[in-house]
Amino acid sequence: MTHSSEPRLSGHGGDGDEPAGPSDAVGAAAERGEAGDSPPWLEPEGLGGRLHPGAIGVWSLQMLGAMAVVAIVRPEAVVGLLAVAALLLAVNGMRWKRFRWRLSDGTLIITQGIIQRHRRVIPLERIQSVDVVRRLSHRLFRVEALHVEAVGGSDTEGQLDALQPAMARQVRAALLAGRDAGPAGQRPGEPAQPAGAGTAAAAAIDASATASEARHGGALDDEGHELARVGPGQLLRAGVTEANVTVLAAAAGFGWNLVSDRVDEYAQRLPMSVGPTAAIAAVAVGLLVVAVLLVLGQLITYWDFRLTRTEREVRIRRGLLEQRFDTIPLRRIQALRIEENVPRRLLGYAAVKADVAGKPGGGSTGTDTLLPFGTAAGARELVATILNDPDAPQVPLVAMPRRARTRRRVRAVLATALATAAAVGVWGMPGLFAAVLLIPAVATADASYRALGWARDHGLLVARAGWWTRRTAFVPEHRLQTPARRATLLQRWRRLATVELRIARSPGLWSGPRWIDLDAETADARIVELAQLLPTTTWGGQPVPTSATSRFPG
C-alpha cells in the first residue's frame, strides 16, 4: 500500500445542509463498497468494531519468534514451549475479543483489556499524525496497523494493530479529515504566532505547500509531489559511509555478546604467539563485519525510501522488513538540518533531518529523516524546497573569533598532557610517546573551529558545528521558543559565549541548534534581538521577554 492509493472519502449529512463528518465519510464508504458484505467483526455501520482476526496472529508472533529460538537452543524445552504457545494464543484470542474501536462524534474511542478495562478517547482535532505500519507478520495475515499520535502525548496514543488494507485507508482518511477540520489558519494544539514574527521568511514552512501548489499548476493530489527517492545503490553507499559512532558501538556490543562466552575456550586453542599477519587479518575481518552491519542497517531501515509532500504534510515511505508510511505535518517541523560526516563530505554526499515538535513514539528522538542519503546539492535543494526559500542553504555564515580556535587548542594540549601523564604512570618513560597525540588533537581542534558558523538572515537562524559530523541547522525565527546564553570557565577566560536556539523538540542525542563560541558582546546583542521575537509580559510597567535566559554573569 502507498499513500497514492488512499481514496478521497466523501460523506453526506443526514438532513438538509448538515455537513458530513469523518464518521459519515467512513459510513458512506462502507455503503458504497461492502455495505452488505461487512466482515462479522465490524459494526454494521462501518464506524468501528473489533480488529481483524489476524491481530491474534500478529500479537502471538511477537513472542513466538523468541520461543522458537529457545526451542532451537534447548530442544528439551519444546513440550513446555508448546504449552506456553497454546496459552499465548488463548490469551490473545480473549484480548482480540475484548478489543473495540469506534469513530464517534469527532473522537476515536479505543476500549481494551481482559481483566481491567481501559478506555482511551482521542479527539480528532488533537491528532498529529496517523502512520501506517506493515511488518512481516502483518503481511502474512494481509493486514495493516495504524499508529495514531496526538499532540502532547508521550507515546503512541492509539494503536489499531490489524485492519484490512481498505479499511485502514478509510479510517486513516477519516482521522486526518477530522484533524484538519480545526480553525482556519491555526493548527490544533499550536499557539498563535506572536506579533512581529510574521515576516515572509518566518512563515516559510507554513507557506511552502501553497507555493508548491502554484508552481505545479494546481492543487496537490492525495499522493503529493515527490521530493526525494533513495534507491538500493544509494543505500549501499550510505551504509559504507555511515561511520556512526553509535552504530559502531552497538555492533561491537552485539558481537561481544555473541562471543564472550566462548572467549576462554578459543584462547586456549590459539598458539602462544600470534603473528602480525593473523592480527591484521582479524582486524580486517572485524571491520568487514561492521561494514556489512552498517550496510544492512541502512537497507533494512530505508529500503524503498520515498519522500512526498501534500498541502499540509510530508509523507515518508520506507522499510524492508517493517514497511512504514509516516506523516509529518508541515506546521510541526521546527527546524531542518543538513548532516555531513567526513567520508560523505569528501565524496559530496549529505543527509537531511527535521526536528518535529512533540513527536511521540517508542524510542523516538523527535527527529525524522527526510533524506537518509543523497548528494550535497540535492540536500540543499530539499531544504530550500521545504523552507520555500531557494537562498536559504546559501546564506553566508559568519566565522567565530580566533579566540575560539585558541580555546580549542588549549583543550587539546591539556587532554594530551593528561593522556601522556597517565601513559607514563603505567608504562614508565616509554609512555612519553603518547605526546605524539598532540598532532591529531590540534588538527581536530582546528577542524572543529573551521566548522563553526552562524547567521541570521531574512527571518532564518542558521547554526553550524561539528568537526566529524558537520550539522548545519536552519530554524525559522517564529519557531524559536527560548534563546539561552551560556559560558563555561574557559569561554569566560576568552570572552566567548554560546547562544542556544531552543525549539520545541523532543530530547535526543543531538543537543539542538547553537551558536557556539560567539564573541561575548555579540552574544549579548543577539540575545536582545532574539528576545524581541518572543511573546512579552509586563513587570513594573515594563515589557519583559517571557523566555530569554542568560547564564553569563554581567
Coordinates of C-alpha atoms in Angstrom, one line a residue:
M1 CA 0.0 0.0 0.0
T2 CA 1.1 3.5 -0.7
H3 CA -0.4 6.8 0.1
S4 CA -1.2 7.3 -3.5
S5 CA -3.9 4.7 -3.3
E6 CA -5.8 6.5 -0.5
P7 CA -9.3 7.3 -1.7
R8 CA -10.9 10.6 -1.1
L9 CA -13.8 10.0 1.3
S10 CA -17.0 11.9 0.8
G11 CA -19.8 11.7 3.3
H12 CA -23.3 13.1 3.2
G13 CA -25.3 14.7 6.0
G14 CA -28.5 13.1 7.3
D15 CA -30.8 16.1 6.8
G16 CA -30.7 19.2 4.6
D17 CA -27.4 21.0 4.7
E18 CA -25.8 19.3 7.7
P19 CA -22.1 18.9 6.9
A20 CA -20.6 15.5 6.7
G21 CA -18.1 14.5 9.3
P22 CA -15.3 11.9 9.4
S23 CA -17.7 9.2 10.8
D24 CA -20.1 9.9 8.0
A25 CA -17.3 9.6 5.5
V26 CA -16.4 6.1 6.7
G27 CA -20.1 5.1 6.8
A28 CA -20.6 6.4 3.2
A29 CA -17.5 4.5 2.1
A30 CA -18.9 1.3 3.6
E31 CA -22.3 1.9 1.9
R32 CA -20.6 2.5 -1.5
G33 CA -18.4 -0.6 -1.2
E34 CA -19.1 -3.5 1.1
A35 CA -22.1 -2.4 3.0
G36 CA -23.8 -5.7 2.5
D37 CA -20.6 -7.7 2.8
S38 CA -19.1 -6.2 6.0
P39 CA -17.0 -8.8 7.9
P40 CA -18.6 -10.0 11.1
W41 CA -16.0 -8.4 13.3
L42 CA -17.0 -4.9 12.1
E43 CA -20.0 -3.0 13.2
P44 CA -22.8 -2.8 10.6
E45 CA -22.5 1.0 10.2
G46 CA -18.8 0.6 9.4
L47 CA -17.7 3.0 12.1
G48 CA -15.7 0.6 14.2
G49 CA -15.8 -2.8 15.8
R50 CA -13.1 -5.4 16.6
L51 CA -9.8 -5.6 14.8
H52 CA -9.2 -8.1 12.0
P53 CA -8.8 -11.6 13.5
G54 CA -5.3 -11.5 12.1
A55 CA -4.5 -9.4 15.2
I56 CA -4.3 -12.7 17.1
G57 CA -1.6 -13.9 14.9
V58 CA 0.3 -10.6 14.8
W59 CA 0.3 -10.4 18.6
S60 CA 1.3 -14.0 19.0
L61 CA 4.2 -13.9 16.5
Q62 CA 5.8 -11.2 18.6
M63 CA 6.5 -13.8 21.2
L64 CA 6.6 -17.0 19.2
G65 CA 9.8 -15.9 17.4
A66 CA 11.7 -15.7 20.7
M67 CA 10.2 -19.0 21.8
A68 CA 11.4 -20.6 18.5
V69 CA 15.0 -19.5 19.3
V70 CA 14.7 -21.1 22.7
A71 CA 13.4 -24.3 21.2
I72 CA 16.4 -24.5 18.9
V73 CA 18.9 -23.8 21.7
R74 CA 17.1 -26.1 24.2
P75 CA 15.3 -28.9 22.3
E76 CA 14.3 -30.5 25.6
A77 CA 12.0 -27.5 26.3
V78 CA 9.8 -28.0 23.3
V79 CA 6.9 -29.6 25.1
G80 CA 6.8 -26.8 27.7
L81 CA 7.1 -24.2 24.9
L82 CA 4.1 -25.7 23.1
A83 CA 2.0 -25.4 26.2
V84 CA 3.1 -21.8 26.6
A85 CA 2.3 -21.1 22.9
A86 CA -1.2 -22.6 23.3
L87 CA -1.8 -20.4 26.3
L88 CA -0.5 -17.4 24.5
L89 CA -2.9 -17.9 21.6
A90 CA -5.8 -18.3 24.0
V91 CA -4.9 -15.1 25.8
N92 CA -4.5 -13.2 22.6
G93 CA -7.8 -14.6 21.4
M94 CA -9.5 -13.1 24.5
R95 CA -7.6 -9.9 24.0
W96 CA -8.9 -9.6 20.5
K97 CA -12.5 -10.4 21.6
R98 CA -12.4 -7.7 24.2
F99 CA -10.8 -5.0 21.9
R100 CA -13.2 -2.4 20.5
W101 CA -12.6 0.7 18.5
R102 CA -15.0 3.3 17.2
L103 CA -15.2 6.7 15.4
S104 CA -17.9 8.7 17.0
D105 CA -18.7 12.4 17.5
G106 CA -15.3 13.7 16.4
T107 CA -13.4 11.2 18.6
L108 CA -11.5 7.9 18.2
I109 CA -12.5 5.6 21.1
I110 CA -10.4 2.5 21.9
T111 CA -11.5 0.1 24.6
Q112 CA -9.4 -2.9 25.5
G113 CA -8.3 -5.1 28.4
I114 CA -9.1 -8.6 29.6
I115 CA -9.4 -8.2 33.3
Q116 CA -9.0 -4.4 33.7
R117 CA -10.8 -2.4 31.0
H118 CA -9.1 0.7 29.6
R119 CA -10.9 3.3 27.5
R120 CA -9.0 5.8 25.6
V121 CA -10.7 8.8 23.9
I122 CA -8.7 10.8 21.3
P123 CA -10.3 14.0 19.9
L124 CA -9.7 14.1 16.2
E125 CA -8.5 17.7 16.4
R126 CA -5.7 16.7 18.7
I127 CA -4.3 14.1 16.3
Q128 CA -0.8 15.0 15.0
S129 CA -0.2 12.1 12.6
V130 CA -1.6 8.7 11.5
D131 CA 1.2 6.3 10.5
V132 CA 0.7 3.0 8.6
V133 CA 3.0 0.1 9.7
R134 CA 3.3 -3.2 7.9
R135 CA 5.6 -5.7 9.4
L136 CA 6.3 -9.2 8.1
S137 CA 3.6 -10.5 10.5
H138 CA 1.1 -8.0 9.1
R139 CA 1.9 -9.0 5.5
L140 CA 1.5 -12.7 6.5
F141 CA -2.1 -12.0 7.6
R142 CA -2.7 -9.3 4.9
V143 CA -3.5 -6.6 7.4
E144 CA -2.0 -3.2 8.3
A145 CA -1.6 -1.3 11.6
L146 CA -2.4 2.3 12.3
H147 CA -0.4 4.3 14.8
V148 CA -2.2 7.4 16.0
E149 CA -0.1 10.1 17.6
A150 CA -1.7 13.1 19.3
V151 CA -0.3 16.5 20.3
G152 CA 1.2 16.4 23.8
G153 CA 1.3 12.6 24.0
S154 CA 4.4 10.9 25.3
D155 CA 3.8 7.8 23.3
T156 CA 1.6 6.4 20.6
E157 CA -1.9 7.4 21.7
G158 CA -3.9 4.9 19.7
Q159 CA -2.8 1.7 18.0
L160 CA -5.0 -0.4 15.7
D161 CA -2.8 -3.4 15.1
A162 CA -4.7 -5.2 12.4
L163 CA -7.1 -3.7 9.9
Q164 CA -7.9 -4.7 6.3
P165 CA -5.9 -2.5 3.9
A166 CA -9.1 -0.9 2.5
M167 CA -10.4 -0.2 6.0
A168 CA -7.1 1.1 7.1
R169 CA -7.1 3.6 4.3
Q170 CA -10.7 4.7 5.0
V171 CA -10.0 5.1 8.8
R172 CA -6.8 7.0 8.2
A173 CA -8.5 9.4 5.8
A174 CA -11.3 10.0 8.2
L175 CA -8.9 10.6 11.1
L176 CA -6.9 13.1 9.0
A177 CA -10.1 14.8 7.8
G178 CA -11.2 15.3 11.4
R179 CA -7.7 16.6 12.3
D180 CA -7.8 19.1 9.5
A181 CA -11.2 20.4 10.4
G182 CA -9.8 22.9 13.0
P183 CA -9.9 26.7 13.0
A184 CA -8.7 28.2 9.7
G185 CA -5.2 29.4 9.8
Q186 CA -4.2 27.6 13.1
R187 CA -3.3 24.0 13.6
P188 CA -4.9 22.3 16.7
G189 CA -2.7 22.3 19.7
E190 CA -0.4 25.1 18.5
P191 CA -0.1 28.5 20.0
A192 CA -0.9 31.6 17.9
Q193 CA 2.1 33.2 16.3
P194 CA 3.4 36.2 18.2
A195 CA 3.0 39.7 16.8
G196 CA 6.1 40.9 14.9
A197 CA 7.2 37.4 13.9
G198 CA 5.1 37.3 10.7
T199 CA 7.8 38.1 8.2
A200 CA 7.7 36.4 4.9
A201 CA 10.7 34.2 5.8
A202 CA 9.4 33.5 9.3
A203 CA 6.3 31.7 7.8
A204 CA 8.3 29.9 5.2
I205 CA 7.5 26.3 6.2
D206 CA 3.8 27.1 6.6
A207 CA 3.6 28.8 3.2
S208 CA 5.7 26.2 1.3
A209 CA 2.8 24.0 0.3
T210 CA 0.9 26.9 -1.2
A211 CA 3.9 28.0 -3.2
S212 CA 4.4 24.4 -4.5
E213 CA 0.8 24.3 -5.5
A214 CA 1.3 27.4 -7.6
R215 CA 4.5 26.1 -9.2
H216 CA 2.8 22.8 -10.2
G217 CA -0.2 24.5 -11.6
G218 CA -3.0 23.3 -9.3
A219 CA -3.8 21.6 -6.0
L220 CA -1.7 18.7 -4.9
D221 CA -3.4 15.3 -5.1
D222 CA -3.6 12.7 -2.4
E223 CA -0.2 11.2 -3.4
G224 CA 1.5 14.6 -3.3
H225 CA 4.6 15.9 -5.0
E226 CA 7.7 13.7 -4.8
L227 CA 10.6 15.4 -3.2
A228 CA 13.1 12.6 -2.8
R229 CA 13.6 8.9 -3.6
V230 CA 16.6 6.8 -2.5
G231 CA 17.4 3.6 -4.4
P232 CA 19.4 0.4 -3.3
G233 CA 22.6 1.7 -4.8
Q234 CA 22.5 4.9 -2.8
L235 CA 21.7 2.9 0.4
L236 CA 24.8 0.7 -0.2
R237 CA 26.9 3.9 -0.3
A238 CA 25.1 5.3 2.7
G239 CA 26.0 2.2 4.8
V240 CA 29.6 2.3 3.7
T241 CA 30.0 6.0 4.5
E242 CA 27.8 6.0 7.7
A243 CA 30.7 5.8 10.2
N244 CA 28.3 6.4 13.0
V245 CA 30.0 6.0 16.4
T246 CA 26.7 4.9 18.0
V247 CA 26.2 2.2 15.4
L248 CA 29.8 1.1 15.7
A249 CA 29.4 0.8 19.5
A250 CA 26.1 -1.2 19.1
A251 CA 27.7 -3.5 16.5
A252 CA 30.7 -4.1 18.8
G253 CA 28.4 -4.8 21.8
F254 CA 26.4 -7.2 19.7
G255 CA 29.5 -9.0 18.5
W256 CA 30.9 -9.2 22.1
N257 CA 27.6 -10.7 23.3
L258 CA 27.9 -13.4 20.7
V259 CA 31.5 -14.5 21.5
S260 CA 32.0 -13.5 25.2
D261 CA 31.0 -16.9 26.5
R262 CA 33.5 -18.6 24.1
V263 CA 36.5 -16.3 24.6
D264 CA 38.3 -18.6 27.1
E265 CA 37.7 -21.7 25.0
Y266 CA 39.0 -20.0 21.9
A267 CA 42.0 -18.5 23.7
Q268 CA 43.2 -22.0 24.8
R269 CA 43.2 -23.2 21.3
L270 CA 45.3 -20.3 20.0
P271 CA 49.1 -20.7 19.8
M272 CA 51.1 -18.9 22.4
S273 CA 52.1 -16.2 19.9
V274 CA 50.1 -14.8 17.0
G275 CA 51.9 -13.4 14.1
P276 CA 51.3 -9.9 12.8
T277 CA 49.6 -11.3 9.7
A278 CA 47.0 -13.1 11.7
A279 CA 46.4 -10.0 13.9
I280 CA 45.9 -7.8 10.8
A281 CA 43.6 -10.4 9.2
A282 CA 41.5 -10.4 12.4
V283 CA 41.2 -6.6 12.4
A284 CA 40.2 -6.7 8.7
V285 CA 37.6 -9.3 9.3
G286 CA 36.2 -7.2 12.2
L287 CA 36.0 -4.1 10.1
L288 CA 34.3 -6.0 7.3
V289 CA 31.7 -7.4 9.6
V290 CA 31.0 -3.8 10.9
A291 CA 30.7 -2.5 7.3
V292 CA 28.2 -5.3 6.5
L293 CA 26.1 -4.5 9.5
L294 CA 26.1 -0.8 8.6
V295 CA 25.0 -1.6 5.1
L296 CA 22.3 -4.0 6.2
G297 CA 21.0 -1.4 8.7
Q298 CA 20.6 1.2 6.0
L299 CA 18.9 -1.3 3.6
I300 CA 16.5 -2.6 6.2
T301 CA 15.6 0.8 7.6
Y302 CA 15.3 2.9 4.4
W303 CA 14.5 0.4 1.7
D304 CA 12.3 1.9 -1.0
F305 CA 12.6 5.3 0.7
R306 CA 10.3 8.0 -0.8
L307 CA 9.5 11.5 0.4
T308 CA 6.4 13.2 -0.8
R309 CA 4.5 16.4 0.2
T310 CA 0.9 17.2 0.2
E311 CA -0.8 20.5 1.0
R312 CA -0.4 20.1 4.8
E313 CA 2.2 17.4 5.4
V314 CA 5.2 15.5 4.2
R315 CA 4.9 11.7 3.9
I316 CA 7.7 9.1 4.2
R317 CA 7.6 5.6 2.9
R318 CA 10.4 3.3 3.9
G319 CA 11.4 -0.1 5.3
L320 CA 12.1 -3.6 4.1
L321 CA 11.2 -6.0 7.0
E322 CA 8.9 -3.3 8.5
Q323 CA 7.3 -1.1 6.0
R324 CA 6.3 2.3 7.4
F325 CA 4.2 5.1 6.0
D326 CA 4.9 8.1 8.2
T327 CA 3.3 11.5 8.1
I328 CA 4.8 14.8 9.4
P329 CA 2.6 17.9 9.5
L330 CA 4.5 20.8 8.0
R331 CA 3.4 23.0 10.9
R332 CA 5.1 20.7 13.3
I333 CA 8.5 21.0 11.7
Q334 CA 10.6 23.2 13.9
A335 CA 14.0 23.1 12.2
L336 CA 15.8 21.4 9.4
R337 CA 19.5 20.4 9.3
I338 CA 22.0 19.0 6.8
E339 CA 24.3 16.4 8.2
E340 CA 27.7 15.5 6.6
N341 CA 30.2 13.3 8.2
V342 CA 33.8 13.3 7.0
P343 CA 33.6 10.5 4.5
R344 CA 30.4 11.9 3.0
R345 CA 31.7 15.4 2.9
L346 CA 34.8 14.3 1.0
L347 CA 32.6 12.4 -1.5
G348 CA 29.9 15.2 -1.8
Y349 CA 27.0 13.4 0.0
A350 CA 24.8 14.5 2.9
A351 CA 21.6 13.7 4.8
V352 CA 18.6 15.9 5.8
K353 CA 16.8 15.6 9.1
A354 CA 14.0 17.5 10.7
D355 CA 13.2 18.4 14.3
V356 CA 9.5 17.7 14.9
A357 CA 7.6 19.2 17.8
G358 CA 6.2 16.6 20.2
K359 CA 6.9 13.6 18.0
P360 CA 6.0 10.7 20.4
G361 CA 6.6 7.1 19.9
G362 CA 8.8 4.4 21.4
G363 CA 12.4 5.3 21.2
S364 CA 11.7 8.4 19.1
T365 CA 14.0 11.3 19.5
G366 CA 11.8 13.8 17.8
T367 CA 14.0 13.7 14.7
D368 CA 12.7 12.4 11.4
T369 CA 15.0 11.7 8.5
L370 CA 13.8 13.4 5.3
L371 CA 16.7 12.3 3.2
P372 CA 18.9 9.4 4.5
F373 CA 21.5 9.8 1.7
G374 CA 21.9 12.0 -1.3
T375 CA 24.2 14.5 -3.0
A376 CA 25.0 17.6 -1.0
A377 CA 23.4 19.7 -3.8
G378 CA 20.2 17.6 -3.5
A379 CA 20.2 18.0 0.3
R380 CA 20.4 21.8 -0.1
E381 CA 17.7 21.8 -2.7
L382 CA 15.4 19.8 -0.4
V383 CA 15.9 22.2 2.5
A384 CA 15.2 25.2 0.1
T385 CA 12.0 23.5 -1.1
I386 CA 10.6 22.8 2.3
L387 CA 11.5 26.3 3.6
N388 CA 10.2 27.8 0.3
D389 CA 13.4 29.9 0.1
P390 CA 15.9 29.0 -2.6
D391 CA 18.6 31.1 -1.0
A392 CA 18.3 29.5 2.5
P393 CA 21.1 26.9 2.1
Q394 CA 23.3 29.5 0.5
V395 CA 23.2 32.0 3.4
P396 CA 26.8 33.2 4.1
L397 CA 27.9 32.2 7.6
V398 CA 29.9 34.4 10.0
A399 CA 33.0 32.8 11.4
M400 CA 33.7 32.8 15.1
P401 CA 36.5 34.9 16.5
R402 CA 40.0 33.4 16.5
R403 CA 39.9 33.2 20.3
A404 CA 37.6 30.2 19.8
R405 CA 40.4 28.4 18.0
T406 CA 42.8 29.2 20.8
R407 CA 40.3 27.8 23.3
R408 CA 40.1 24.5 21.4
R409 CA 43.9 24.2 21.1
V410 CA 44.3 24.8 24.8
R411 CA 41.8 21.9 25.5
A412 CA 43.8 19.7 23.1
V413 CA 47.0 20.4 24.9
L414 CA 45.5 19.8 28.3
A415 CA 43.9 16.5 27.1
T416 CA 47.2 15.3 25.6
A417 CA 49.1 16.2 28.7
L418 CA 46.8 14.2 30.9
A419 CA 46.9 11.2 28.5
T420 CA 50.7 11.4 28.4
A421 CA 50.9 11.6 32.2
A422 CA 48.7 8.5 32.5
A423 CA 50.8 6.6 30.0
V424 CA 54.0 7.4 31.9
G425 CA 52.4 6.3 35.1
V426 CA 51.5 2.9 33.5
W427 CA 54.5 2.2 31.3
G428 CA 57.2 4.5 32.5
M429 CA 59.4 6.5 30.2
P430 CA 58.1 4.8 27.0
G431 CA 54.8 6.4 27.8
L432 CA 56.2 9.7 26.7
F433 CA 55.5 8.6 23.1
A434 CA 51.8 9.4 23.9
A435 CA 52.8 13.0 23.4
V436 CA 52.6 12.5 19.6
L437 CA 48.8 12.5 20.1
L438 CA 49.2 16.3 20.3
I439 CA 49.4 16.4 16.5
P440 CA 46.0 14.9 15.7
A441 CA 44.5 16.6 18.8
V442 CA 45.5 20.1 17.5
A443 CA 44.4 19.1 14.0
T444 CA 41.0 18.1 15.3
A445 CA 40.7 21.4 17.3
D446 CA 41.4 23.4 14.2
A447 CA 38.8 21.4 12.2
S448 CA 36.3 21.9 14.9
Y449 CA 36.9 25.7 14.8
R450 CA 36.6 25.8 11.0
A451 CA 33.2 24.0 11.2
L452 CA 31.7 26.8 13.4
G453 CA 29.4 29.4 11.8
W454 CA 26.3 31.4 12.4
A455 CA 23.9 33.6 10.6
R456 CA 20.6 35.5 10.9
D457 CA 19.1 36.4 7.6
H458 CA 15.6 37.2 6.4
G459 CA 13.8 35.5 9.3
L460 CA 16.0 32.5 9.3
L461 CA 18.5 31.4 12.0
V462 CA 21.4 29.3 10.8
A463 CA 23.9 27.4 13.1
R464 CA 26.7 25.1 12.1
A465 CA 29.1 23.0 14.2
G466 CA 30.8 19.6 14.3
W467 CA 34.2 18.5 13.0
W468 CA 33.4 14.8 12.3
T469 CA 29.7 15.2 11.6
R470 CA 29.0 18.7 10.4
R471 CA 25.5 19.8 11.2
T472 CA 24.0 22.9 9.6
A473 CA 20.7 23.8 11.2
F474 CA 18.0 26.1 9.8
V475 CA 15.5 27.5 12.2
P476 CA 12.7 29.9 11.2
E477 CA 12.6 32.7 13.7
H478 CA 8.9 32.1 14.6
R479 CA 9.8 28.6 15.8
L480 CA 12.2 29.9 18.4
Q481 CA 10.9 29.4 21.9
T482 CA 13.8 30.3 24.2
P483 CA 17.2 31.9 23.4
A484 CA 19.7 31.0 26.2
R485 CA 23.2 32.4 26.7
R486 CA 25.8 30.2 28.4
A487 CA 29.5 30.3 29.1
T488 CA 32.0 27.9 30.6
L489 CA 35.0 28.9 32.6
L490 CA 37.3 28.6 29.5
Q491 CA 34.8 30.6 27.5
R492 CA 34.7 33.4 30.0
W493 CA 38.5 33.5 30.0
R494 CA 38.5 34.0 26.3
R495 CA 35.5 36.4 26.3
L496 CA 33.3 33.9 24.5
A497 CA 29.7 32.6 24.9
T498 CA 27.3 30.2 23.4
V499 CA 23.7 31.1 22.4
E500 CA 21.3 28.1 22.4
L501 CA 18.4 28.4 20.0
R502 CA 15.8 26.3 21.9
I503 CA 12.9 25.0 19.9
A504 CA 10.0 22.6 20.6
R505 CA 11.8 19.3 20.1
S506 CA 11.9 16.0 21.9
P507 CA 15.2 15.3 23.7
G508 CA 17.7 13.2 21.8
L509 CA 21.3 12.6 21.0
W510 CA 21.7 16.0 19.3
S511 CA 21.9 19.0 21.6
G512 CA 20.0 21.2 19.3
P513 CA 20.9 24.3 17.3
R514 CA 23.5 26.5 19.0
W515 CA 25.8 29.4 18.1
I516 CA 29.0 28.1 19.8
D517 CA 31.8 30.5 20.8
L518 CA 30.3 33.8 19.8
D519 CA 32.2 36.9 20.9
A520 CA 30.7 37.8 24.3
E521 CA 29.5 41.2 23.2
T522 CA 28.0 39.8 20.0
A523 CA 26.2 37.1 22.1
D524 CA 24.7 39.9 24.3
A525 CA 23.4 41.7 21.2
R526 CA 22.0 38.6 19.7
I527 CA 20.1 37.7 22.9
V528 CA 18.5 41.1 22.9
E529 CA 17.5 40.8 19.3
L530 CA 16.1 37.3 19.7
A531 CA 14.2 38.2 22.8
Q532 CA 12.2 40.8 20.8
L533 CA 10.8 37.9 18.8
L534 CA 9.2 36.3 21.9
P535 CA 5.8 37.0 23.5
T536 CA 6.2 39.5 26.3
T537 CA 4.7 40.2 29.6
T538 CA 5.0 43.2 31.9
W539 CA 6.9 43.7 35.1
G540 CA 6.7 47.0 36.9
G541 CA 5.1 48.5 33.8
Q542 CA 8.0 47.4 31.6
P543 CA 7.8 44.7 28.9
V544 CA 9.8 41.7 29.8
P545 CA 10.5 38.7 27.4
T546 CA 9.0 35.5 28.8
S547 CA 11.6 33.1 27.7
A548 CA 15.0 34.7 27.2
T549 CA 17.6 33.4 29.7
S550 CA 21.3 34.0 30.3
R551 CA 23.8 32.2 32.4
F552 CA 26.7 34.6 31.7
P553 CA 27.3 37.0 34.5
G554 CA 27.2 40.7 33.9

